[in-house]
Structure formats: structure tokens, C-alpha cells
């Protein structure tokens, strides 16, 4: 149905599946939504199929879209990240007035969002980078929403986003995250955790099949049972569904006819690059990205099967192996969350964001891909009066990991002996042990750096910075600050 000019409460430009579903979600929740797409045929197709779901305004040009909106105007852009977003903003900007709000709900890089927000702020326009998780279904039925931008813009936009978001225990999975690119940064880290989560599930599947000989159909039952434990989550639930699915063409398990080369859209890679820039040790997330890259090196993998020795040991696994894998999966999954949340702490310091980790964890409880029962405990841990410096330090999780640790070590050792790669299981365990070790070999690293590059070092028994005269008499001198 059409409404009169200037009555639409929000406009959506870019009506591919995600944009169309967000527009439908808004309309279903009682908002009048103006629709725009570069190809008008897409607008008409949406109206023909779903026009009875709520109040829509059909527009053919960006000028018509702008004219159809009440003030302050809210325009949601849902186009491919990168240059297409800049192009839409460039076309929109001259048509807007001070106070209007431009919303980018795509998977944009947070640095692009920071740049765009600063540029539009000079024109008295609000730019809001919004992280949206939940895929096509979430966009329609209620996603997890992570908005950045100014607090002022959230006052005009927030209630609308909260209404269309997923809800858990009556609370919306949407809240203001922080200024400029904070929303897109948090969504990026969410996706990084998602990469690690999917990889550890894959490693668990591989161990159960390659070490214990459990076929996919039987594993589907195991994962369904695991979904009734502390592993309960969307990804465990759908793992059972995928493993239980039989390919209609061949009668084989679907997982056996799918090419074992995992794709990626880039958000996991962005997370790792940002973590390196922040000096944040997200080793599990990094290994999950590298695992996808390795899986896609089909030519090298084929040649390696012919040329590289394995020397796998003959190790038999006992009846408790399935439970051991479950415990190792839980511990590794917990480390992925700990690393991601620790990265958010580092980003908050770097960019001046006041990120509330309990609030962020609560937004991930529903609607998004990494939604899990575990997030209730994580939310509580960061809502406590004494917030943990690292998620693993929260009492509930120190206890949980201590209980899982023997199984975790057994599983990693078994995988190594059998030649089964478990990059995230093993790197997560190494991160855990690295945190708790009294001394690390970084002391030797500092000695080496000082010898070849005079990079200096500090001592455990004296204040100051020192350098050994390696090429002279090897005496130690106090380093002079060159700044």
C-alpha cells in the first residue's frame, strides 16, 4: 500500500535479500517504509510479493526517497561494502538536510565507517554504522543489532532498531555500542568469534570421524545431545542438521559430497589484521582464518598427499573420547570468546570507545550466528561489580576450564599423534597455557633482539632499560632514551 509524501518513517535503499528483509521487518513492526533500489524492478517485485505485510512507499529515485521521509530523515543503506556505499552517500548527501541520519547496515570495515562519520558530521549529518547479525532469516524475524554513531542519532533511531531486533527474556538484542565505527567493529569481532567457533566444531567433527570412526548420521545425534549441555548454541544445533542431511543425488551424507574448501567474505581476516594492529592475541580466530585459507589451496594439498610423510602413530581411543572432545570443544569455544572480548577492551582504549562488555555479550544472546547459552554466563561475568580482566578469570569460567583441561590435553595429544590437524583446539590450549605460565621464552626473544638490533631489554631485578655491548666486552649499560 502507498502512503502520502513525507509520511515514511524510514527509507531503505538496496533491496537485495538482506535489505528487502530488513524493510519487511520494519513494515511488519508498524513502520511506514520507503523503498528504493537502483533497479526499480526489484522494488516492484518486493511490493508484488510482500506489499501486504505493512505500509510501503514506492520510490524510483533517491530524490523521491528523500522527499517521502518525515524529518529527521532516516535512510538505511544496504548495498555491498566498500565503494558502493561511498557512491550512495555521495548521491544522497546533497539531497539531505542537517540532522538527517544515514545508516549503513552492511558489513563495512569500521575504519571506513569512522571516515564516513567524520565527513558527514562536518555537514551536520549523522552517519550510523550498524552491525547486523543473523543472516537472511534474522534480518526478517529479528537480528542482533550493533549500532554505532552519535548518542543523538541513537535517540531518533534506537527505538526503531530495538523493536525489530531479536528479544531474549523480553530484552532487545540491540543497544548503542559507541561512537563512530564502534558498531561495525563489534560486529567484525563477532564474525571473528564465529570463524573460530565454526572451525572448532569442524575439528570436533573430524576427530570423532577420523579418530573414533563415527559416521555423520551418528554424529548428528551426538551434536543434538551436546546441544542440551553447556555447548547449547545455534551453531551446534545446525551442525546436527547438516551432519544428518543425506544428499538426494548420491544417497551419501551431504558433508561427503561438498568440496572441502571453505570460503570467506573477509570479516574474519579484518578481525585478525585489526588484532595484530592492536597487539591483541586472538590466536584462535587467526588460526581459523588460516585454516580456511589452507583448505582452499587445492593444488598444494593434492601434491602434499603424494609427497609429504605422515608417520602417524597407531592410537586407539577409548569410550570416553566423545566426552573428551565435547569438553575440549567447550574450552576452545570459551577461549574464542575470551580472545574476542579482550580485543574489544584493547580497541576501546585505542579508539576512545566506552564499550560495555556485558551489554555487548547480551546483544549476542539472540538473533545472531554465535548466539549461545554460554552468553548468559558471559553477560553476568561482565555485569559483576568486579569485572574480570580476561573472561577466563571469571570464577565460573576458571572452574569450567579446570574441569575440562585434562580432556582438552588428551584430545590435542591424540590429534597430534594421529596426524589430525586441530589448529584452534591446540592454539587455544597454547593461549591458555601462555597466560598461566610464570615465565615465557619472550626473555630469550628480548636477548636476541638486543644482540642483533640493540633493541634493549628490562631486568626483573632493577628499574630502567638496558643494553649489552655484545660486540665489545659484553658489559651491560643503561640505555639512553633517544626521544
PDB file of C-alpha atoms in Angstrom, residues 122-291:
ATOM      1  CA  UNK A 122      31.077  18.292   9.036  1.00  0.00           C
ATOM      2  CA  UNK A 123      27.840  18.695   7.054  1.00  0.00           C
ATOM      3  CA  UNK A 124      25.717  18.335  10.225  1.00  0.00           C
ATOM      4  CA  UNK A 125      24.559  14.914   9.061  1.00  0.00           C
ATOM      5  CA  UNK A 126      24.551  11.806  11.255  1.00  0.00           C
ATOM      6  CA  UNK A 127      26.191   8.654   9.936  1.00  0.00           C
ATOM      7  CA  UNK A 128      25.452   5.435  11.789  1.00  0.00           C
ATOM      8  CA  UNK A 129      27.381   2.226  11.123  1.00  0.00           C
ATOM      9  CA  UNK A 130      25.173  -0.670  12.213  1.00  0.00           C
ATOM     10  CA  UNK A 131      26.353  -4.232  12.628  1.00  0.00           C
ATOM     11  CA  UNK A 132      23.559  -6.697  11.812  1.00  0.00           C
ATOM     12  CA  UNK A 133      23.921 -10.414  12.506  1.00  0.00           C
ATOM     13  CA  UNK A 134      21.534 -13.247  11.890  1.00  0.00           C
ATOM     14  CA  UNK A 135      21.652 -13.723   8.141  1.00  0.00           C
ATOM     15  CA  UNK A 136      18.591 -13.529   5.903  1.00  0.00           C
ATOM     16  CA  UNK A 137      16.262 -15.103   8.456  1.00  0.00           C
ATOM     17  CA  UNK A 138      17.461 -12.836  11.263  1.00  0.00           C
ATOM     18  CA  UNK A 139      17.005  -9.731   9.122  1.00  0.00           C
ATOM     19  CA  UNK A 140      13.347 -10.666   8.680  1.00  0.00           C
ATOM     20  CA  UNK A 141      12.455 -12.181  12.044  1.00  0.00           C
ATOM     21  CA  UNK A 142      14.763 -10.301  14.419  1.00  0.00           C
ATOM     22  CA  UNK A 143      18.544  -9.924  14.184  1.00  0.00           C
ATOM     23  CA  UNK A 144      21.174  -8.926  16.708  1.00  0.00           C
ATOM     24  CA  UNK A 145      21.843  -5.237  16.006  1.00  0.00           C
ATOM     25  CA  UNK A 146      25.009  -3.325  16.971  1.00  0.00           C
ATOM     26  CA  UNK A 147      24.668   0.403  16.170  1.00  0.00           C
ATOM     27  CA  UNK A 148      27.472   2.954  16.439  1.00  0.00           C
ATOM     28  CA  UNK A 149      27.340   6.689  15.708  1.00  0.00           C
ATOM     29  CA  UNK A 150      26.380   9.587  17.942  1.00  0.00           C
ATOM     30  CA  UNK A 151      24.154   9.215  21.002  1.00  0.00           C
ATOM     31  CA  UNK A 152      21.921  11.893  19.487  1.00  0.00           C
ATOM     32  CA  UNK A 153      21.291   9.795  16.371  1.00  0.00           C
ATOM     33  CA  UNK A 154      20.514   6.759  18.529  1.00  0.00           C
ATOM     34  CA  UNK A 155      17.783   8.707  20.282  1.00  0.00           C
ATOM     35  CA  UNK A 156      15.990   9.066  16.926  1.00  0.00           C
ATOM     36  CA  UNK A 157      16.884   5.656  15.525  1.00  0.00           C
ATOM     37  CA  UNK A 158      17.347   3.351  18.505  1.00  0.00           C
ATOM     38  CA  UNK A 159      13.715   2.629  19.424  1.00  0.00           C
ATOM     39  CA  UNK A 160      13.041   1.552  15.846  1.00  0.00           C
ATOM     40  CA  UNK A 161      16.056  -0.789  15.744  1.00  0.00           C
ATOM     41  CA  UNK A 162      15.279  -2.189  19.186  1.00  0.00           C
ATOM     42  CA  UNK A 163      11.734  -3.031  18.100  1.00  0.00           C
ATOM     43  CA  UNK A 164      12.836  -5.027  15.036  1.00  0.00           C
ATOM     44  CA  UNK A 165      15.715  -6.819  16.805  1.00  0.00           C
ATOM     45  CA  UNK A 166      15.624 -10.245  18.391  1.00  0.00           C
ATOM     46  CA  UNK A 167      14.456 -10.296  22.009  1.00  0.00           C
ATOM     47  CA  UNK A 168      15.685 -12.539  24.823  1.00  0.00           C
ATOM     48  CA  UNK A 169      13.814 -12.609  28.138  1.00  0.00           C
ATOM     49  CA  UNK A 170      11.945  -9.518  26.958  1.00  0.00           C
ATOM     50  CA  UNK A 171      15.128  -7.515  26.314  1.00  0.00           C
ATOM     51  CA  UNK A 172      16.050  -6.308  22.799  1.00  0.00           C
ATOM     52  CA  UNK A 173      19.281  -7.624  21.265  1.00  0.00           C
ATOM     53  CA  UNK A 174      20.098  -4.044  20.261  1.00  0.00           C
ATOM     54  CA  UNK A 175      21.776  -1.205  22.152  1.00  0.00           C
ATOM     55  CA  UNK A 176      24.001   1.762  21.393  1.00  0.00           C
ATOM     56  CA  UNK A 177      27.577   0.465  21.217  1.00  0.00           C
ATOM     57  CA  UNK A 178      29.676   3.627  20.956  1.00  0.00           C
ATOM     58  CA  UNK A 179      30.731   6.476  18.707  1.00  0.00           C
ATOM     59  CA  UNK A 180      31.765   6.379  15.017  1.00  0.00           C
ATOM     60  CA  UNK A 181      32.873   2.856  13.963  1.00  0.00           C
ATOM     61  CA  UNK A 182      32.203   1.048  17.266  1.00  0.00           C
ATOM     62  CA  UNK A 183      29.140  -0.808  15.968  1.00  0.00           C
ATOM     63  CA  UNK A 184      30.886  -2.177  12.898  1.00  0.00           C
ATOM     64  CA  UNK A 185      33.991  -3.017  14.962  1.00  0.00           C
ATOM     65  CA  UNK A 186      31.943  -5.091  17.410  1.00  0.00           C
ATOM     66  CA  UNK A 187      30.177  -6.841  14.507  1.00  0.00           C
ATOM     67  CA  UNK A 188      33.596  -7.586  12.959  1.00  0.00           C
ATOM     68  CA  UNK A 189      34.814  -9.192  16.201  1.00  0.00           C
ATOM     69  CA  UNK A 190      31.517 -11.121  16.425  1.00  0.00           C
ATOM     70  CA  UNK A 191      32.311 -12.538  12.990  1.00  0.00           C
ATOM     71  CA  UNK A 192      35.864 -13.386  14.074  1.00  0.00           C
ATOM     72  CA  UNK A 193      34.490 -15.372  17.009  1.00  0.00           C
ATOM     73  CA  UNK A 194      32.065 -17.001  14.568  1.00  0.00           C
ATOM     74  CA  UNK A 195      35.008 -18.143  12.384  1.00  0.00           C
ATOM     75  CA  UNK A 196      36.749 -19.736  15.385  1.00  0.00           C
ATOM     76  CA  UNK A 197      33.512 -21.284  16.627  1.00  0.00           C
ATOM     77  CA  UNK A 198      32.835 -22.941  13.268  1.00  0.00           C
ATOM     78  CA  UNK A 199      36.419 -24.173  12.991  1.00  0.00           C
ATOM     79  CA  UNK A 200      36.441 -25.850  16.429  1.00  0.00           C
ATOM     80  CA  UNK A 201      33.148 -27.532  15.578  1.00  0.00           C
ATOM     81  CA  UNK A 202      34.786 -28.782  12.369  1.00  0.00           C
ATOM     82  CA  UNK A 203      37.782 -30.038  14.329  1.00  0.00           C
ATOM     83  CA  UNK A 204      35.470 -31.897  16.734  1.00  0.00           C
ATOM     84  CA  UNK A 205      33.658 -33.499  13.774  1.00  0.00           C
ATOM     85  CA  UNK A 206      36.978 -34.528  12.199  1.00  0.00           C
ATOM     86  CA  UNK A 207      38.241 -36.070  15.454  1.00  0.00           C
ATOM     87  CA  UNK A 208      35.026 -38.024  16.024  1.00  0.00           C
ATOM     88  CA  UNK A 209      35.147 -39.361  12.475  1.00  0.00           C
ATOM     89  CA  UNK A 210      38.867 -39.856  11.844  1.00  0.00           C
ATOM     90  CA  UNK A 211      39.884 -40.982  15.351  1.00  0.00           C
ATOM     91  CA  UNK A 212      36.718 -42.692  16.583  1.00  0.00           C
ATOM     92  CA  UNK A 213      35.178 -43.776  13.262  1.00  0.00           C
ATOM     93  CA  UNK A 214      31.799 -42.179  13.984  1.00  0.00           C
ATOM     94  CA  UNK A 215      29.846 -41.549  10.771  1.00  0.00           C
ATOM     95  CA  UNK A 216      27.951 -38.254  10.098  1.00  0.00           C
ATOM     96  CA  UNK A 217      24.447 -39.623  10.807  1.00  0.00           C
ATOM     97  CA  UNK A 218      25.555 -40.870  14.215  1.00  0.00           C
ATOM     98  CA  UNK A 219      27.412 -37.597  14.854  1.00  0.00           C
ATOM     99  CA  UNK A 220      24.172 -35.717  14.144  1.00  0.00           C
ATOM    100  CA  UNK A 221      22.691 -37.461  17.192  1.00  0.00           C
ATOM    101  CA  UNK A 222      25.783 -36.658  19.277  1.00  0.00           C
ATOM    102  CA  UNK A 223      25.675 -32.960  18.373  1.00  0.00           C
ATOM    103  CA  UNK A 224      21.936 -32.886  19.157  1.00  0.00           C
ATOM    104  CA  UNK A 225      22.735 -34.294  22.596  1.00  0.00           C
ATOM    105  CA  UNK A 226      25.563 -31.789  23.036  1.00  0.00           C
ATOM    106  CA  UNK A 227      23.056 -29.045  22.299  1.00  0.00           C
ATOM    107  CA  UNK A 228      21.376 -29.947  25.602  1.00  0.00           C
ATOM    108  CA  UNK A 229      24.615 -29.256  27.534  1.00  0.00           C
ATOM    109  CA  UNK A 230      26.745 -26.146  28.178  1.00  0.00           C
ATOM    110  CA  UNK A 231      27.506 -26.214  24.427  1.00  0.00           C
ATOM    111  CA  UNK A 232      23.895 -25.287  23.603  1.00  0.00           C
ATOM    112  CA  UNK A 233      24.052 -22.808  20.706  1.00  0.00           C
ATOM    113  CA  UNK A 234      22.749 -22.052  17.232  1.00  0.00           C
ATOM    114  CA  UNK A 235      25.909 -23.375  15.542  1.00  0.00           C
ATOM    115  CA  UNK A 236      25.826 -26.703  17.423  1.00  0.00           C
ATOM    116  CA  UNK A 237      22.125 -27.023  16.560  1.00  0.00           C
ATOM    117  CA  UNK A 238      22.673 -26.518  12.834  1.00  0.00           C
ATOM    118  CA  UNK A 239      25.776 -28.761  12.857  1.00  0.00           C
ATOM    119  CA  UNK A 240      23.466 -31.619  13.827  1.00  0.00           C
ATOM    120  CA  UNK A 241      21.160 -30.657  10.952  1.00  0.00           C
ATOM    121  CA  UNK A 242      23.963 -30.526   8.352  1.00  0.00           C
ATOM    122  CA  UNK A 243      25.570 -33.798   9.523  1.00  0.00           C
ATOM    123  CA  UNK A 244      22.195 -35.548   9.486  1.00  0.00           C
ATOM    124  CA  UNK A 245      21.382 -34.467   5.929  1.00  0.00           C
ATOM    125  CA  UNK A 246      21.610 -37.027   3.122  1.00  0.00           C
ATOM    126  CA  UNK A 247      22.445 -35.920  -0.420  1.00  0.00           C
ATOM    127  CA  UNK A 248      19.433 -36.705  -2.648  1.00  0.00           C
ATOM    128  CA  UNK A 249      21.593 -37.243  -5.740  1.00  0.00           C
ATOM    129  CA  UNK A 250      24.021 -39.811  -4.313  1.00  0.00           C
ATOM    130  CA  UNK A 251      22.484 -41.086  -1.084  1.00  0.00           C
ATOM    131  CA  UNK A 252      25.710 -40.140   0.710  1.00  0.00           C
ATOM    132  CA  UNK A 253      25.976 -37.781   3.687  1.00  0.00           C
ATOM    133  CA  UNK A 254      25.917 -34.237   2.289  1.00  0.00           C
ATOM    134  CA  UNK A 255      29.169 -33.456   4.116  1.00  0.00           C
ATOM    135  CA  UNK A 256      30.900 -36.094   1.929  1.00  0.00           C
ATOM    136  CA  UNK A 257      29.887 -34.528  -1.391  1.00  0.00           C
ATOM    137  CA  UNK A 258      30.672 -30.897  -0.507  1.00  0.00           C
ATOM    138  CA  UNK A 259      34.137 -29.702  -1.617  1.00  0.00           C
ATOM    139  CA  UNK A 260      36.317 -29.238   1.468  1.00  0.00           C
ATOM    140  CA  UNK A 261      37.457 -25.707   0.650  1.00  0.00           C
ATOM    141  CA  UNK A 262      35.901 -23.063   2.910  1.00  0.00           C
ATOM    142  CA  UNK A 263      35.149 -19.601   1.550  1.00  0.00           C
ATOM    143  CA  UNK A 264      35.235 -16.292   3.395  1.00  0.00           C
ATOM    144  CA  UNK A 265      33.799 -12.812   2.888  1.00  0.00           C
ATOM    145  CA  UNK A 266      36.640 -11.003   4.711  1.00  0.00           C
ATOM    146  CA  UNK A 267      35.361 -10.066   8.171  1.00  0.00           C
ATOM    147  CA  UNK A 268      37.411 -12.799   9.863  1.00  0.00           C
ATOM    148  CA  UNK A 269      40.520 -11.582   8.059  1.00  0.00           C
ATOM    149  CA  UNK A 270      39.749  -7.992   9.106  1.00  0.00           C
ATOM    150  CA  UNK A 271      39.492  -9.159  12.722  1.00  0.00           C
ATOM    151  CA  UNK A 272      42.945 -10.728  12.599  1.00  0.00           C
ATOM    152  CA  UNK A 273      44.522  -7.693  10.894  1.00  0.00           C
ATOM    153  CA  UNK A 274      42.964  -5.370  13.479  1.00  0.00           C
ATOM    154  CA  UNK A 275      44.094  -7.672  16.297  1.00  0.00           C
ATOM    155  CA  UNK A 276      47.669  -7.532  15.010  1.00  0.00           C
ATOM    156  CA  UNK A 277      47.498  -3.733  14.867  1.00  0.00           C
ATOM    157  CA  UNK A 278      46.164  -3.622  18.432  1.00  0.00           C
ATOM    158  CA  UNK A 279      48.653  -6.225  19.694  1.00  0.00           C
ATOM    159  CA  UNK A 280      45.728  -8.404  20.781  1.00  0.00           C
ATOM    160  CA  UNK A 281      46.471 -12.175  20.879  1.00  0.00           C
ATOM    161  CA  UNK A 282      43.464 -13.586  19.009  1.00  0.00           C
ATOM    162  CA  UNK A 283      45.333 -16.767  18.068  1.00  0.00           C
ATOM    163  CA  UNK A 284      42.240 -18.983  17.811  1.00  0.00           C
ATOM    164  CA  UNK A 285      40.490 -16.569  15.465  1.00  0.00           C
ATOM    165  CA  UNK A 286      43.687 -16.210  13.390  1.00  0.00           C
ATOM    166  CA  UNK A 287      44.105 -19.977  13.089  1.00  0.00           C
ATOM    167  CA  UNK A 288      40.506 -20.342  11.940  1.00  0.00           C
ATOM    168  CA  UNK A 289      41.107 -17.819   9.147  1.00  0.00           C
ATOM    169  CA  UNK A 290      44.347 -19.582   8.143  1.00  0.00           C
ATOM    170  CA  UNK A 291      42.547 -22.954   8.220  1.00  0.00           C
TER     171      UNK A 291
END
